[in-house]
């Protein structure tokens, strides 16, 4: 991973939702009074006017793209130990805390990056941690509906915050104990939405997708191994098709499929299970 680049969104651990006046119902170890903030550079990106009750003054809130990149020379963080959240006015802060291999609070965050994927309606924090005490959780704070902690192909974990409405965000990394904080508030242009079923989540393309010659289909699945038919249609007629095979897994496991469509116009991606039922249908703009 790259060294720490701008973090204009504060990364905040999710695991328990609370108002600022109430303690989280579920959380990892509480941050200790003494902490060290990792400096984050600032970059230019779309911003928005702060609403009433917005997050405190600080780094610029970003509407899309990279919020933070952190690549420490060494880190004792191997596990996502907790995700908590709190609300103050229209500002919501999510905190992701990290632990060592033996479960003790880590001192330095792992290598990580944070991005606001506006077209998919997801705020993603990719980490070098290889374990997590959380798989997924309903959040329902208004700004965030749900969170997932899938495992990537290389065994690392990432956190997806599924957004409930358009937001802007910034991130902050802190050490001793190791954690990342993300602050979000309403703002920015409209967002897309991922498609979620009981055992399949399609993040890309999101509901705001635009048709391209090469189509990336990405998301994660859980449960028994399954085979899906992925069909690219135009006016109900297939233009291209392929197969998506998901792993047998008790946790959310990421998948990535590349579909070569070429220059043919298309207006719909359809995912069908082995019983012939359509589990996802994503319209496109051309």
CSV table of C-alpha atoms in Angstrom, one decimal:
chain,number,residue,atom,x,y,z
A,1,UNK,CA,0.0,0.0,0.0
A,2,UNK,CA,1.0,3.6,-0.5
A,3,UNK,CA,2.1,5.8,2.3
A,4,UNK,CA,-0.4,7.9,4.1
A,5,UNK,CA,-2.0,10.2,1.5
A,6,UNK,CA,-5.0,12.5,2.2
A,7,UNK,CA,-7.6,11.5,4.6
A,8,UNK,CA,-10.3,14.0,4.2
A,9,UNK,CA,-12.8,11.8,5.7
A,10,UNK,CA,-12.4,10.6,9.3
A,11,UNK,CA,-12.4,6.9,9.6
A,12,UNK,CA,-14.5,5.8,12.5
A,13,UNK,CA,-15.0,2.3,13.9
A,14,UNK,CA,-18.4,0.7,13.5
A,15,UNK,CA,-19.8,-1.9,15.8
A,16,UNK,CA,-22.4,-0.3,17.9
A,17,UNK,CA,-24.6,2.6,17.1
A,18,UNK,CA,-25.3,5.2,19.7
A,19,UNK,CA,-26.2,8.8,20.1
A,20,UNK,CA,-23.5,11.0,21.5
A,21,UNK,CA,-25.2,10.9,24.8
A,22,UNK,CA,-25.5,7.1,25.0
A,23,UNK,CA,-22.8,4.5,25.2
A,24,UNK,CA,-22.5,2.0,22.3
A,25,UNK,CA,-24.3,-1.3,22.9
A,26,UNK,CA,-21.6,-3.2,21.1
A,27,UNK,CA,-18.0,-2.1,20.9
A,28,UNK,CA,-14.4,-3.1,21.0
A,29,UNK,CA,-12.1,-1.8,23.7
A,30,UNK,CA,-12.7,1.9,24.5
A,31,UNK,CA,-9.9,4.2,23.2
A,32,UNK,CA,-7.4,5.2,26.0
A,33,UNK,CA,-7.1,8.8,27.1
A,34,UNK,CA,-3.6,9.1,25.7
A,35,UNK,CA,-3.5,8.9,21.9
A,36,UNK,CA,-1.3,9.9,19.0
A,37,UNK,CA,-2.9,11.2,15.8
A,38,UNK,CA,-1.3,10.1,12.6
A,39,UNK,CA,-1.0,13.2,10.3
A,40,UNK,CA,-2.9,13.1,7.1
A,41,UNK,CA,-2.2,15.2,4.0
A,42,UNK,CA,-5.0,17.1,2.3
A,43,UNK,CA,-6.1,16.7,-1.3
A,44,UNK,CA,-8.5,18.4,-3.6
A,45,UNK,CA,-11.9,16.7,-4.1
A,46,UNK,CA,-15.6,17.6,-4.5
A,47,UNK,CA,-16.9,19.2,-1.3
A,48,UNK,CA,-20.3,20.5,-0.1
A,49,UNK,CA,-21.6,23.3,2.1
A,50,UNK,CA,-21.9,22.1,5.7
A,51,UNK,CA,-25.5,21.6,7.0
A,52,UNK,CA,-26.7,22.7,10.4
A,53,UNK,CA,-25.4,20.4,13.1
A,54,UNK,CA,-22.5,19.3,10.9
A,55,UNK,CA,-19.3,17.7,12.0
A,56,UNK,CA,-16.8,19.9,13.8
A,57,UNK,CA,-14.4,22.2,11.8
A,58,UNK,CA,-11.4,20.4,10.5
A,59,UNK,CA,-10.3,18.8,7.3
A,60,UNK,CA,-12.4,19.2,4.2
A,61,UNK,CA,-15.3,16.8,3.8
A,62,UNK,CA,-14.9,14.9,0.5
A,63,UNK,CA,-17.8,13.8,-1.8
A,64,UNK,CA,-16.0,11.0,-3.7
A,65,UNK,CA,-12.8,9.1,-4.2
A,66,UNK,CA,-9.9,8.6,-1.8
A,67,UNK,CA,-10.2,9.6,1.8
A,68,UNK,CA,-7.0,8.1,3.2
A,69,UNK,CA,-4.0,5.9,2.4
A,70,UNK,CA,-1.8,4.6,5.2
A,71,UNK,CA,1.2,2.3,4.8
A,72,UNK,CA,3.3,2.0,8.0
A,73,UNK,CA,6.7,0.5,8.1
A,74,UNK,CA,5.5,-1.8,10.8
A,75,UNK,CA,2.2,-2.5,12.6
A,76,UNK,CA,1.0,-4.9,15.3
A,77,UNK,CA,-2.6,-4.8,14.1
A,78,UNK,CA,-3.9,-8.2,12.7
A,79,UNK,CA,-7.6,-8.1,13.6
A,80,UNK,CA,-10.5,-5.8,13.4
A,81,UNK,CA,-11.6,-5.8,17.0
A,82,UNK,CA,-14.6,-3.6,17.0
A,83,UNK,CA,-16.8,-1.1,15.0
A,84,UNK,CA,-18.7,1.5,16.9
A,85,UNK,CA,-20.6,4.7,15.9
A,86,UNK,CA,-22.0,7.8,17.5
A,87,UNK,CA,-24.2,10.7,16.4
A,88,UNK,CA,-24.1,14.4,17.1
A,89,UNK,CA,-26.5,16.5,15.2
A,90,UNK,CA,-26.2,15.3,11.6
A,91,UNK,CA,-22.6,14.2,12.1
A,92,UNK,CA,-21.9,10.5,12.5
A,93,UNK,CA,-18.6,9.1,13.5
A,94,UNK,CA,-17.6,5.5,12.9
A,95,UNK,CA,-14.6,4.0,14.7
A,96,UNK,CA,-12.8,0.9,13.7
A,97,UNK,CA,-10.4,-0.5,16.3
A,98,UNK,CA,-7.6,-3.0,15.8
A,99,UNK,CA,-6.1,-5.7,18.0
A,100,UNK,CA,-2.9,-7.8,17.9
A,101,UNK,CA,-2.8,-11.5,17.1
A,102,UNK,CA,-3.3,-12.4,20.8
A,103,UNK,CA,-6.3,-10.0,21.1
A,104,UNK,CA,-4.6,-7.1,22.9
A,105,UNK,CA,-5.3,-3.5,21.7
A,106,UNK,CA,-2.9,-2.7,18.9
A,107,UNK,CA,-0.8,0.4,18.9
A,108,UNK,CA,-0.4,1.1,15.2
A,109,UNK,CA,-3.1,0.7,12.6
A,110,UNK,CA,-2.5,-1.7,9.7
A,111,UNK,CA,-1.9,-0.6,6.2
A,112,UNK,CA,-5.2,0.7,4.9
A,113,UNK,CA,-7.1,2.9,2.5
A,114,UNK,CA,-10.5,4.5,2.6
A,115,UNK,CA,-12.6,5.4,-0.4
A,116,UNK,CA,-16.1,6.8,-1.0
A,117,UNK,CA,-17.6,4.8,-3.9
A,118,UNK,CA,-20.4,7.2,-4.8
A,119,UNK,CA,-21.7,5.2,-7.8
A,120,UNK,CA,-22.1,2.1,-5.6
A,121,UNK,CA,-23.4,3.9,-2.5
A,122,UNK,CA,-20.6,2.5,-0.3
A,123,UNK,CA,-17.8,3.9,1.9
A,124,UNK,CA,-15.0,1.2,1.9
A,125,UNK,CA,-12.1,0.8,4.2
A,126,UNK,CA,-9.6,-1.7,3.0
A,127,UNK,CA,-7.1,-3.0,5.6
A,128,UNK,CA,-4.2,-5.4,5.9
A,129,UNK,CA,-5.9,-7.1,8.9
A,130,UNK,CA,-6.6,-10.8,8.3
A,131,UNK,CA,-9.2,-11.4,11.0
A,132,UNK,CA,-12.4,-9.7,12.3
A,133,UNK,CA,-14.7,-10.2,15.3
A,134,UNK,CA,-17.5,-8.8,13.1
A,135,UNK,CA,-19.0,-10.2,9.9
A,136,UNK,CA,-21.9,-7.8,9.3
A,137,UNK,CA,-24.3,-5.7,11.2
A,138,UNK,CA,-27.5,-3.6,10.7
A,139,UNK,CA,-26.8,0.0,11.5
A,140,UNK,CA,-29.8,2.0,10.4
A,141,UNK,CA,-28.5,5.5,11.4
A,142,UNK,CA,-30.1,7.1,8.4
A,143,UNK,CA,-26.7,7.9,6.8
A,144,UNK,CA,-25.6,4.2,7.0
A,145,UNK,CA,-27.9,1.3,6.6
A,146,UNK,CA,-25.6,-1.7,7.2
A,147,UNK,CA,-22.0,-2.7,7.4
A,148,UNK,CA,-20.1,-5.7,6.0
A,149,UNK,CA,-16.6,-7.0,6.8
A,150,UNK,CA,-15.8,-9.4,3.9
A,151,UNK,CA,-12.5,-11.3,3.3
A,152,UNK,CA,-10.6,-10.5,0.1
A,153,UNK,CA,-8.9,-13.1,-2.2
A,154,UNK,CA,-5.6,-12.4,-0.5
A,155,UNK,CA,-7.1,-13.0,3.0
A,156,UNK,CA,-7.2,-9.4,4.1
A,157,UNK,CA,-10.4,-7.8,5.5
A,158,UNK,CA,-12.2,-4.7,4.4
A,159,UNK,CA,-15.2,-2.8,5.8
A,160,UNK,CA,-18.1,-1.6,3.6
A,161,UNK,CA,-20.5,1.0,5.0
A,162,UNK,CA,-23.6,0.8,2.9
A,163,UNK,CA,-24.9,4.4,2.7
A,164,UNK,CA,-28.6,5.3,3.2
A,165,UNK,CA,-28.3,8.7,1.6
A,166,UNK,CA,-25.8,11.0,-0.1
A,167,UNK,CA,-22.9,11.9,2.2
A,168,UNK,CA,-19.5,13.6,2.4
A,169,UNK,CA,-16.8,12.2,4.6
A,170,UNK,CA,-13.3,12.5,6.0
A,171,UNK,CA,-11.0,10.0,7.7
A,172,UNK,CA,-8.5,10.1,10.6
A,173,UNK,CA,-5.9,7.5,11.8
A,174,UNK,CA,-4.9,7.3,15.4
A,175,UNK,CA,-2.5,5.2,17.4
A,176,UNK,CA,-2.1,3.9,21.0
A,177,UNK,CA,-4.7,2.4,20.7
A,178,UNK,CA,-4.8,1.8,16.9
A,179,UNK,CA,-8.0,2.9,15.3
A,180,UNK,CA,-9.4,4.7,12.3
A,181,UNK,CA,-12.2,7.2,12.5
A,182,UNK,CA,-14.6,8.2,9.7
A,183,UNK,CA,-16.9,11.2,10.0
A,184,UNK,CA,-19.8,11.5,7.6
A,185,UNK,CA,-22.6,14.1,7.2
A,186,UNK,CA,-25.3,14.7,4.5
A,187,UNK,CA,-24.1,16.3,1.3
A,188,UNK,CA,-22.8,15.8,-2.2
A,189,UNK,CA,-24.5,14.6,-5.4
A,190,UNK,CA,-26.9,11.5,-5.5
A,191,UNK,CA,-25.4,8.1,-4.7
A,192,UNK,CA,-26.0,4.7,-6.2
A,193,UNK,CA,-27.0,1.6,-4.3
A,194,UNK,CA,-25.6,-1.9,-4.1
A,195,UNK,CA,-27.9,-4.9,-4.6
A,196,UNK,CA,-28.2,-7.0,-1.5
A,197,UNK,CA,-29.9,-10.4,-1.1
A,198,UNK,CA,-29.6,-12.9,1.8
A,199,UNK,CA,-26.4,-14.4,0.6
A,200,UNK,CA,-25.2,-12.2,-2.3
A,201,UNK,CA,-24.2,-8.6,-2.4
A,202,UNK,CA,-23.3,-6.9,-5.7
A,203,UNK,CA,-21.3,-3.7,-5.1
A,204,UNK,CA,-20.2,-3.0,-8.7
A,205,UNK,CA,-21.8,-2.1,-10.9
A,206,UNK,CA,-24.1,-0.2,-8.6
A,207,UNK,CA,-27.5,1.2,-9.4
A,208,UNK,CA,-25.9,4.4,-10.9
A,209,UNK,CA,-23.8,2.3,-13.3
A,210,UNK,CA,-22.8,3.4,-16.8
A,211,UNK,CA,-22.3,0.9,-19.6
A,212,UNK,CA,-18.7,0.3,-20.6
A,213,UNK,CA,-17.0,-2.2,-23.1
A,214,UNK,CA,-15.4,-4.0,-20.1
A,215,UNK,CA,-17.7,-4.6,-17.2
A,216,UNK,CA,-16.5,-5.4,-13.7
A,217,UNK,CA,-18.9,-7.3,-11.5
A,218,UNK,CA,-17.7,-7.3,-7.9
A,219,UNK,CA,-19.2,-8.0,-4.5
A,220,UNK,CA,-19.3,-10.8,-1.9
A,221,UNK,CA,-21.3,-13.9,-0.9
A,222,UNK,CA,-21.8,-16.1,2.1
A,223,UNK,CA,-23.2,-19.6,2.7
A,224,UNK,CA,-23.0,-22.6,0.4
A,225,UNK,CA,-21.1,-22.5,-2.9
A,226,UNK,CA,-23.4,-21.4,-5.7
A,227,UNK,CA,-23.3,-20.9,-9.4
A,228,UNK,CA,-25.0,-17.9,-11.0
A,229,UNK,CA,-25.6,-17.0,-14.7
A,230,UNK,CA,-24.6,-13.4,-15.4
A,231,UNK,CA,-26.3,-12.0,-18.6
A,232,UNK,CA,-25.8,-8.7,-20.3
A,233,UNK,CA,-29.0,-7.7,-22.1
A,234,UNK,CA,-30.2,-5.1,-24.6
A,235,UNK,CA,-34.0,-4.7,-24.8
A,236,UNK,CA,-34.4,-8.1,-23.2
A,237,UNK,CA,-32.0,-9.9,-25.6
A,238,UNK,CA,-28.7,-11.3,-24.4
A,239,UNK,CA,-25.5,-9.5,-25.7
A,240,UNK,CA,-23.0,-11.4,-23.5
A,241,UNK,CA,-23.1,-14.0,-20.7
A,242,UNK,CA,-20.8,-15.7,-18.3
A,243,UNK,CA,-20.9,-17.7,-15.0
A,244,UNK,CA,-20.2,-16.5,-11.5
A,245,UNK,CA,-19.2,-19.2,-9.0
A,246,UNK,CA,-19.2,-18.3,-5.3
A,247,UNK,CA,-17.2,-20.0,-2.6
A,248,UNK,CA,-18.6,-22.1,0.2
A,249,UNK,CA,-18.0,-19.8,3.2
A,250,UNK,CA,-19.4,-19.1,6.6
A,251,UNK,CA,-18.2,-15.5,6.3
A,252,UNK,CA,-18.6,-12.9,3.5
A,253,UNK,CA,-16.1,-13.7,0.7
A,254,UNK,CA,-15.3,-11.3,-2.1
A,255,UNK,CA,-15.7,-12.1,-5.8
A,256,UNK,CA,-14.6,-10.2,-8.9
A,257,UNK,CA,-15.8,-11.1,-12.4
A,258,UNK,CA,-14.7,-9.3,-15.6
A,259,UNK,CA,-17.2,-9.4,-18.5
A,260,UNK,CA,-15.9,-8.4,-22.0
A,261,UNK,CA,-18.9,-6.8,-23.7
A,262,UNK,CA,-17.2,-5.0,-26.5
A,263,UNK,CA,-18.9,-2.1,-28.4
A,264,UNK,CA,-22.4,-3.7,-28.3
A,265,UNK,CA,-24.9,-1.4,-26.6
A,266,UNK,CA,-26.6,-2.9,-23.6
A,267,UNK,CA,-29.1,-1.7,-20.9
A,268,UNK,CA,-29.3,-4.4,-18.2
A,269,UNK,CA,-27.2,-6.8,-16.2
A,270,UNK,CA,-29.1,-9.8,-14.9
A,271,UNK,CA,-27.9,-12.3,-12.3
A,272,UNK,CA,-29.9,-15.6,-12.2
A,273,UNK,CA,-29.5,-18.4,-9.6
A,274,UNK,CA,-29.3,-22.1,-10.4
A,275,UNK,CA,-33.1,-22.4,-10.0
A,276,UNK,CA,-33.7,-19.8,-12.7
A,277,UNK,CA,-34.7,-17.0,-10.3
A,278,UNK,CA,-33.5,-13.5,-11.0
A,279,UNK,CA,-31.6,-12.3,-7.9
A,280,UNK,CA,-30.2,-9.1,-9.3
A,281,UNK,CA,-31.1,-6.8,-12.2
A,282,UNK,CA,-29.0,-3.6,-12.7
A,283,UNK,CA,-30.0,-1.1,-15.4
A,284,UNK,CA,-27.4,0.9,-17.3
A,285,UNK,CA,-27.0,4.3,-18.9
A,286,UNK,CA,-25.1,4.4,-22.2
